[in-house]
Amino acid sequence: MEKKPVLYSGIQPTGILTIGNFIGAINNWLKIQEDYFSIYSIVDLHAITVRQDPIEYRSRALSFYAQYIACGLDPEKSILYFQSHVHQHAELTWILNCYSYLGELRRMTQYKEKSKKNADNLNVGLLDYPVLMAADILLYQASVVPVGIDQKQHLELARDIADRFNNIYGQTFTIPEVYLGKQGNKIFSLQDPFAKMSKSDPNPDAAVSIIESPDSIARKFKRAVTDSESVVEYREDKPGISNLLVILSSMTDKSIDTLVKEYHDAGYKKFKEDVAEAVIEKLRPVREDYERLMKDKAYLLNIAGQGASRAAALAERTLAKVKKKIGLIERPSLN
Ligand code: TRP
């Protein structure tokens, strides 16, 4: 199994998982699960760069873990674990810090944005965030990293750091490739079809969670912003309707063209109802599985523990190699 190329991705346990994440990311991961040796981490060390309420944070992280399994990520085929359970991440980050430049970190778009937003908590973690991300990826010799376009710059930095290290010490890290999901898979807010559907949108009508109740899903699609025409067409000047078409197409595996023919004159009310229905049906098994998993915390934690052990074994291999290359003394084993 480990002969397959390694795919690595990290998920921040913040906000909610939306149908945007499902369509844009998770659904693609499921399709390629057989082709790669996949490793998914709940990056709970990344998300503390902004303040989290400890009690809420703990339960949200576990809930995210359960949601990924409920979506169909298979803990047997893949490794699913919490980043904070594998201490090698923090350790490699420190080492890579000494091979990363302040200038390049300060240039990161996300850092610039976040440092404006968090002027009252401009902690070093915000600046160092991409180095921790590089450590995540490089520890597992990952060659493929599926991320959204907003993370592409961080991935390029990870490649630069890996390359820099390899040039000094010889081949140590696999240089990861970015894997961008299909364009057109981007899902927009139901309330503002020009903005990406965000897992932390303050307007509750903007995003639909993957474990939301059918009633609530139906209500949100009913309220979805459209336009003042009445034809269902996929057009740039109809962002609301086009977004609903993309959602319906992903949920039913029917092409946009087919759906446009089917709904062209059906009226927005009927169209929205059918989009809601398709989402509800597609997510029903996910929600049911999720609820079952959350009732069995012991089972979930057991899987998480196994995931962490498997991840740590792989991570340790790389970390030991790195320590040796840079001239750290091997820890003597006392027996
Ligand atoms: N920074 C990524 C995001 O916000 C999450 C992440 C952390 C990640 N470590 C990673 C993604 C490693 C891919 C690989 O989306």
Short mmCIF file of C-alpha atoms and ligand atoms in Angstrom, two decimals:
data_model
loop_
_atom_site.label_atom_id
_atom_site.label_comp_id
_atom_site.label_asym_id
_atom_site.label_seq_id
_atom_site.Cartn_x
_atom_site.Cartn_y
_atom_site.Cartn_z
CA MET A 1 0.00 0.00 0.00
CA GLU A 2 2.79 2.42 0.82
CA LYS A 3 4.19 2.06 -2.70
CA LYS A 4 1.49 4.39 -3.93
CA PRO A 5 2.39 8.09 -4.06
CA VAL A 6 1.69 9.84 -0.78
CA LEU A 7 -1.11 12.39 -0.71
CA TYR A 8 -1.28 14.73 2.28
CA SER A 9 -3.82 17.31 3.32
CA GLY A 10 -4.63 19.22 6.46
CA ILE A 11 -7.97 20.53 7.64
CA GLN A 12 -8.40 23.30 10.17
CA PRO A 13 -10.99 22.40 12.80
CA THR A 14 -12.70 25.78 12.75
CA GLY A 15 -16.16 26.91 11.68
CA ILE A 16 -18.31 24.22 10.09
CA LEU A 17 -17.73 21.82 7.22
CA THR A 18 -19.91 23.04 4.40
CA ILE A 19 -21.29 21.56 1.21
CA GLY A 20 -18.61 23.75 -0.41
CA ASN A 21 -15.92 21.68 1.33
CA PHE A 22 -17.81 18.53 0.42
CA ILE A 23 -18.08 19.35 -3.28
CA GLY A 24 -14.79 21.16 -3.70
CA ALA A 25 -12.56 18.91 -1.62
CA ILE A 26 -13.91 15.86 0.19
CA ASN A 27 -15.76 14.42 -2.79
CA ASN A 28 -12.58 14.61 -4.87
CA TRP A 29 -10.58 12.96 -2.11
CA LEU A 30 -13.00 10.05 -2.09
CA LYS A 31 -12.56 9.58 -5.82
CA ILE A 32 -8.77 9.38 -5.57
CA GLN A 33 -8.61 7.45 -2.31
CA GLU A 34 -7.58 4.27 -4.14
CA ASP A 35 -4.84 5.90 -6.20
CA TYR A 36 -2.78 7.33 -3.36
CA PHE A 37 -1.62 6.50 0.08
CA SER A 38 -3.61 9.31 1.67
CA ILE A 39 -2.89 11.03 4.95
CA TYR A 40 -5.34 13.56 6.39
CA SER A 41 -4.66 15.55 9.46
CA ILE A 42 -6.87 17.72 11.61
CA VAL A 43 -4.40 20.57 11.97
CA ASP A 44 -5.23 21.57 15.50
CA LEU A 45 -1.85 23.25 15.99
CA HIS A 46 -2.44 25.56 13.06
CA ALA A 47 -5.79 26.76 14.29
CA ILE A 48 -4.44 27.99 17.65
CA THR A 49 -2.72 30.86 15.83
CA VAL A 50 -6.03 32.55 16.57
CA ARG A 51 -7.60 32.23 20.01
CA GLN A 52 -9.89 29.25 20.50
CA ASP A 53 -12.21 28.54 23.38
CA PRO A 54 -10.74 25.31 24.85
CA ILE A 55 -14.00 23.50 25.52
CA GLU A 56 -15.54 24.36 22.20
CA TYR A 57 -12.30 23.66 20.37
CA ARG A 58 -11.96 20.17 21.78
CA SER A 59 -15.48 19.15 20.82
CA ARG A 60 -15.26 20.75 17.40
CA ALA A 61 -12.03 18.93 16.56
CA LEU A 62 -13.58 15.58 17.39
CA SER A 63 -16.72 16.46 15.48
CA PHE A 64 -14.63 17.30 12.41
CA TYR A 65 -12.86 13.98 12.72
CA ALA A 66 -16.19 12.15 12.79
CA GLN A 67 -17.51 14.15 9.85
CA TYR A 68 -14.59 13.14 7.66
CA ILE A 69 -15.11 9.49 8.44
CA ALA A 70 -18.84 9.87 7.88
CA CYS A 71 -18.14 11.36 4.45
CA GLY A 72 -16.39 8.16 3.50
CA LEU A 73 -12.72 8.70 4.26
CA ASP A 74 -11.71 5.26 5.33
CA PRO A 75 -9.40 5.03 8.36
CA GLU A 76 -8.20 1.64 7.13
CA LYS A 77 -7.21 2.79 3.66
CA SER A 78 -5.96 6.21 4.74
CA ILE A 79 -4.41 7.70 7.84
CA LEU A 80 -6.66 10.13 9.68
CA TYR A 81 -5.13 11.78 12.71
CA PHE A 82 -4.78 14.87 14.87
CA GLN A 83 -1.67 16.90 14.19
CA SER A 84 -1.08 17.58 17.89
CA HIS A 85 -0.85 13.83 18.56
CA VAL A 86 2.33 13.57 16.51
CA HIS A 87 5.05 15.61 18.19
CA GLN A 88 7.35 15.31 15.17
CA HIS A 89 5.41 18.16 13.53
CA ALA A 90 6.44 20.68 16.14
CA GLU A 91 9.98 19.37 16.16
CA LEU A 92 10.53 19.52 12.42
CA THR A 93 8.96 22.98 12.39
CA TRP A 94 11.68 24.25 14.71
CA ILE A 95 14.39 22.82 12.51
CA LEU A 96 12.82 24.18 9.33
CA ASN A 97 12.48 27.59 11.00
CA CYS A 98 16.24 27.76 10.81
CA TYR A 99 16.03 27.25 7.04
CA SER A 100 13.23 29.74 6.42
CA TYR A 101 13.63 33.47 5.96
CA LEU A 102 11.70 36.23 7.67
CA GLY A 103 11.43 38.01 4.33
CA GLU A 104 9.67 35.13 2.62
CA LEU A 105 7.29 34.56 5.53
CA ARG A 106 6.38 38.23 5.72
CA ARG A 107 5.53 38.19 2.02
CA MET A 108 2.81 35.54 2.44
CA THR A 109 -0.57 36.95 1.44
CA GLN A 110 -2.38 35.10 4.18
CA TYR A 111 0.00 36.43 6.81
CA LYS A 112 -0.51 39.97 5.59
CA GLU A 113 -4.28 39.58 5.76
CA LYS A 114 -4.31 37.80 9.10
CA SER A 115 -1.93 40.23 10.71
CA LYS A 116 -4.30 43.06 9.81
CA LYS A 117 -7.27 41.17 11.21
CA ASN A 118 -5.46 40.07 14.38
CA ALA A 119 -3.58 43.28 15.16
CA ASP A 120 -4.36 42.72 18.85
CA ASN A 121 -2.83 39.21 18.80
CA LEU A 122 -0.04 39.37 16.27
CA ASN A 123 1.67 36.27 17.58
CA VAL A 124 4.73 34.57 16.09
CA GLY A 125 2.57 31.56 15.19
CA LEU A 126 0.77 33.59 12.53
CA LEU A 127 4.07 34.26 10.80
CA ASP A 128 5.36 30.74 11.31
CA TYR A 129 2.15 29.05 10.15
CA PRO A 130 3.50 28.14 6.67
CA VAL A 131 6.61 26.53 8.16
CA LEU A 132 4.43 24.23 10.28
CA MET A 133 2.49 23.44 7.11
CA ALA A 134 5.74 22.65 5.29
CA ALA A 135 6.72 20.34 8.15
CA ASP A 136 3.34 18.55 7.90
CA ILE A 137 3.87 17.80 4.26
CA LEU A 138 7.59 17.06 4.26
CA LEU A 139 7.47 14.69 7.23
CA TYR A 140 5.47 12.22 5.14
CA GLN A 141 7.43 12.62 1.90
CA ALA A 142 4.15 13.61 0.31
CA SER A 143 4.22 14.18 -3.43
CA VAL A 144 0.65 15.35 -3.86
CA VAL A 145 -1.08 18.02 -1.79
CA PRO A 146 -4.69 18.88 -2.61
CA VAL A 147 -5.40 22.41 -1.45
CA GLY A 148 -7.55 25.36 -2.38
CA ILE A 149 -6.04 28.11 -4.47
CA ASP A 150 -5.60 30.25 -1.33
CA GLN A 151 -3.02 27.75 -0.03
CA LYS A 152 -0.97 27.55 -3.21
CA GLN A 153 1.52 30.15 -2.04
CA HIS A 154 2.13 28.21 1.18
CA LEU A 155 2.74 25.08 -0.83
CA GLU A 156 5.23 26.86 -3.02
CA LEU A 157 7.05 27.94 0.10
CA ALA A 158 7.13 24.33 1.31
CA ARG A 159 8.70 23.37 -2.01
CA ASP A 160 11.30 26.13 -1.66
CA ILE A 161 12.21 25.06 1.87
CA ALA A 162 12.47 21.40 0.84
CA ASP A 163 14.58 22.30 -2.14
CA ARG A 164 16.84 24.51 -0.07
CA PHE A 165 17.38 21.73 2.48
CA ASN A 166 18.00 19.11 -0.22
CA ASN A 167 20.55 21.36 -1.88
CA ILE A 168 22.56 21.70 1.30
CA TYR A 169 22.32 18.14 2.64
CA GLY A 170 21.46 15.96 -0.33
CA GLN A 171 18.13 14.32 -1.13
CA THR A 172 16.06 14.37 2.08
CA PHE A 173 12.57 15.57 1.23
CA THR A 174 10.23 14.76 -1.64
CA ILE A 175 9.26 17.99 -3.39
CA PRO A 176 5.46 18.17 -3.15
CA GLU A 177 3.21 19.10 -6.05
CA VAL A 178 0.10 21.16 -5.59
CA TYR A 179 -3.11 19.43 -6.62
CA LEU A 180 -5.84 21.93 -7.31
CA GLY A 181 -9.32 20.52 -7.57
CA LYS A 182 -11.25 21.05 -10.77
CA GLN A 183 -12.21 24.68 -11.28
CA GLY A 184 -15.93 25.08 -11.45
CA ASN A 185 -16.08 23.07 -8.27
CA LYS A 186 -16.00 26.23 -6.26
CA ILE A 187 -19.19 26.82 -4.34
CA PHE A 188 -20.36 30.31 -3.45
CA SER A 189 -22.35 31.72 -0.56
CA LEU A 190 -26.12 31.27 -0.83
CA GLN A 191 -26.53 34.86 0.31
CA ASP A 192 -23.80 36.50 -1.75
CA PRO A 193 -23.01 34.46 -4.86
CA PHE A 194 -19.85 36.51 -5.47
CA ALA A 195 -18.24 35.34 -2.21
CA LYS A 196 -16.90 31.86 -1.62
CA MET A 197 -19.05 29.74 0.70
CA SER A 198 -17.03 30.03 3.88
CA LYS A 199 -16.93 27.72 6.87
CA SER A 200 -16.90 30.70 9.18
CA ASP A 201 -19.42 33.05 7.51
CA PRO A 202 -21.23 35.02 10.24
CA ASN A 203 -24.50 34.89 8.26
CA PRO A 204 -25.99 31.46 9.04
CA ASP A 205 -27.97 31.44 5.78
CA ALA A 206 -24.82 31.75 3.69
CA ALA A 207 -23.48 28.24 4.16
CA VAL A 208 -24.94 24.76 4.55
CA SER A 209 -23.22 22.31 6.86
CA ILE A 210 -22.76 18.72 5.75
CA ILE A 211 -24.55 17.49 8.87
CA GLU A 212 -27.40 19.96 8.79
CA SER A 213 -31.00 18.86 9.33
CA PRO A 214 -33.18 18.43 6.22
CA ASP A 215 -35.55 21.21 7.38
CA SER A 216 -32.78 23.67 7.76
CA ILE A 217 -31.25 22.74 4.40
CA ALA A 218 -34.61 23.25 2.71
CA ARG A 219 -35.05 26.63 4.39
CA LYS A 220 -31.63 27.90 3.33
CA PHE A 221 -32.09 26.97 -0.32
CA LYS A 222 -35.50 28.58 -0.32
CA ARG A 223 -33.86 31.82 0.81
CA ALA A 224 -30.91 31.55 -1.59
CA VAL A 225 -30.23 34.78 -3.46
CA THR A 226 -30.94 34.51 -7.20
CA ASP A 227 -31.91 37.22 -9.70
CA SER A 228 -34.98 38.89 -11.12
CA GLU A 229 -35.28 36.78 -14.27
CA SER A 230 -37.03 33.45 -14.26
CA VAL A 231 -34.98 31.21 -16.54
CA VAL A 232 -32.54 28.64 -15.23
CA GLU A 233 -29.33 29.19 -17.18
CA TYR A 234 -25.66 28.91 -16.41
CA ARG A 235 -24.38 32.43 -17.10
CA GLU A 236 -21.82 34.76 -15.61
CA ASP A 237 -24.49 37.40 -14.98
CA LYS A 238 -26.59 34.85 -13.06
CA PRO A 239 -24.17 33.90 -10.29
CA GLY A 240 -26.84 32.72 -7.84
CA ILE A 241 -28.56 30.37 -10.28
CA SER A 242 -25.23 29.20 -11.69
CA ASN A 243 -24.04 28.35 -8.20
CA LEU A 244 -27.21 26.32 -7.56
CA LEU A 245 -26.65 24.52 -10.86
CA VAL A 246 -23.13 23.56 -9.85
CA ILE A 247 -24.41 22.29 -6.50
CA LEU A 248 -27.19 20.26 -8.14
CA SER A 249 -24.80 18.90 -10.75
CA SER A 250 -22.32 17.72 -8.10
CA MET A 251 -25.01 16.14 -5.98
CA THR A 252 -26.68 14.27 -8.86
CA ASP A 253 -23.71 13.67 -11.18
CA LYS A 254 -25.80 15.15 -14.01
CA SER A 255 -24.13 17.67 -16.30
CA ILE A 256 -25.00 21.36 -16.12
CA ASP A 257 -26.30 21.17 -19.70
CA THR A 258 -28.68 18.36 -18.85
CA LEU A 259 -29.93 20.25 -15.81
CA VAL A 260 -30.42 23.48 -17.73
CA LYS A 261 -32.58 21.60 -20.24
CA GLU A 262 -34.52 19.99 -17.43
CA TYR A 263 -35.13 23.17 -15.41
CA HIS A 264 -34.99 25.97 -17.96
CA ASP A 265 -38.61 27.01 -17.51
CA ALA A 266 -39.46 25.18 -14.31
CA GLY A 267 -39.40 28.36 -12.25
CA TYR A 268 -37.01 29.22 -9.43
CA LYS A 269 -39.23 27.88 -6.68
CA LYS A 270 -39.33 24.36 -8.08
CA PHE A 271 -35.64 24.51 -9.04
CA LYS A 272 -34.58 25.53 -5.54
CA GLU A 273 -36.75 22.84 -3.98
CA ASP A 274 -35.12 20.20 -6.13
CA VAL A 275 -31.63 21.45 -5.35
CA ALA A 276 -32.46 21.26 -1.65
CA GLU A 277 -33.87 17.77 -2.06
CA ALA A 278 -30.77 16.53 -3.88
CA VAL A 279 -28.51 17.95 -1.17
CA ILE A 280 -30.65 16.44 1.59
CA GLU A 281 -30.61 12.99 -0.02
CA LYS A 282 -26.90 13.02 -0.76
CA LEU A 283 -26.04 14.07 2.78
CA ARG A 284 -28.53 11.87 4.59
CA PRO A 285 -26.15 8.90 5.01
CA VAL A 286 -23.35 11.26 6.03
CA ARG A 287 -25.43 12.80 8.79
CA GLU A 288 -26.67 9.43 10.00
CA ASP A 289 -23.17 8.00 10.12
CA TYR A 290 -21.92 11.10 11.86
CA GLU A 291 -24.57 10.83 14.55
CA ARG A 292 -23.75 7.18 15.10
CA LEU A 293 -20.02 7.92 15.41
CA MET A 294 -20.52 10.77 17.83
CA LYS A 295 -22.42 8.45 20.13
CA ASP A 296 -19.34 6.25 20.37
CA LYS A 297 -16.50 8.54 21.45
CA ALA A 298 -14.40 5.61 22.63
CA TYR A 299 -14.42 4.13 19.16
CA LEU A 300 -13.55 7.47 17.55
CA LEU A 301 -10.67 8.08 19.94
CA ASN A 302 -9.41 4.58 19.35
CA ILE A 303 -9.26 5.18 15.60
CA ALA A 304 -7.60 8.53 16.20
CA GLY A 305 -5.00 6.85 18.39
CA GLN A 306 -4.25 4.28 15.73
CA GLY A 307 -4.02 6.98 13.10
CA ALA A 308 -1.56 8.90 15.26
CA SER A 309 0.65 5.85 15.79
CA ARG A 310 0.82 5.08 12.10
CA ALA A 311 1.51 8.73 11.29
CA ALA A 312 4.19 9.01 13.97
CA ALA A 313 6.06 5.98 12.67
CA LEU A 314 6.31 7.55 9.22
CA ALA A 315 7.10 11.01 10.58
CA GLU A 316 9.86 9.69 12.81
CA ARG A 317 11.66 8.17 9.85
CA THR A 318 11.98 11.54 8.17
CA LEU A 319 12.76 13.42 11.37
CA ALA A 320 15.59 11.02 12.28
CA LYS A 321 17.06 11.43 8.81
CA VAL A 322 16.90 15.23 9.10
CA LYS A 323 18.55 15.28 12.52
CA LYS A 324 21.35 13.12 11.30
CA LYS A 325 21.95 15.25 8.22
CA ILE A 326 22.24 18.48 10.17
CA GLY A 327 24.66 16.97 12.67
CA LEU A 328 22.60 16.37 15.79
CA ILE A 329 23.91 13.55 17.97
CA GLU A 330 21.74 10.48 17.86
CA ARG A 331 20.03 9.89 21.18
CA PRO A 332 21.78 6.98 22.89
CA SER A 333 19.35 4.23 23.77
CA LEU A 334 19.81 3.05 27.33
CA ASN A 335 18.98 -0.52 27.96
N1 TRP B 1 -3.23 25.75 5.79
C1 TRP B 1 -4.19 24.82 5.28
C2 TRP B 1 -5.54 25.53 5.15
O1 TRP B 1 -5.80 26.47 5.83
C3 TRP B 1 -4.35 23.63 6.18
C4 TRP B 1 -3.11 22.80 6.22
C5 TRP B 1 -2.25 22.66 7.25
C6 TRP B 1 -2.64 21.97 5.17
N2 TRP B 1 -1.27 21.80 6.94
C7 TRP B 1 -1.45 21.35 5.68
C8 TRP B 1 -3.09 21.69 3.88
C9 TRP B 1 -0.73 20.49 4.89
C10 TRP B 1 -2.35 20.82 3.10
C11 TRP B 1 -1.18 20.22 3.61
O2 TRP B 1 -6.35 25.10 4.37
#
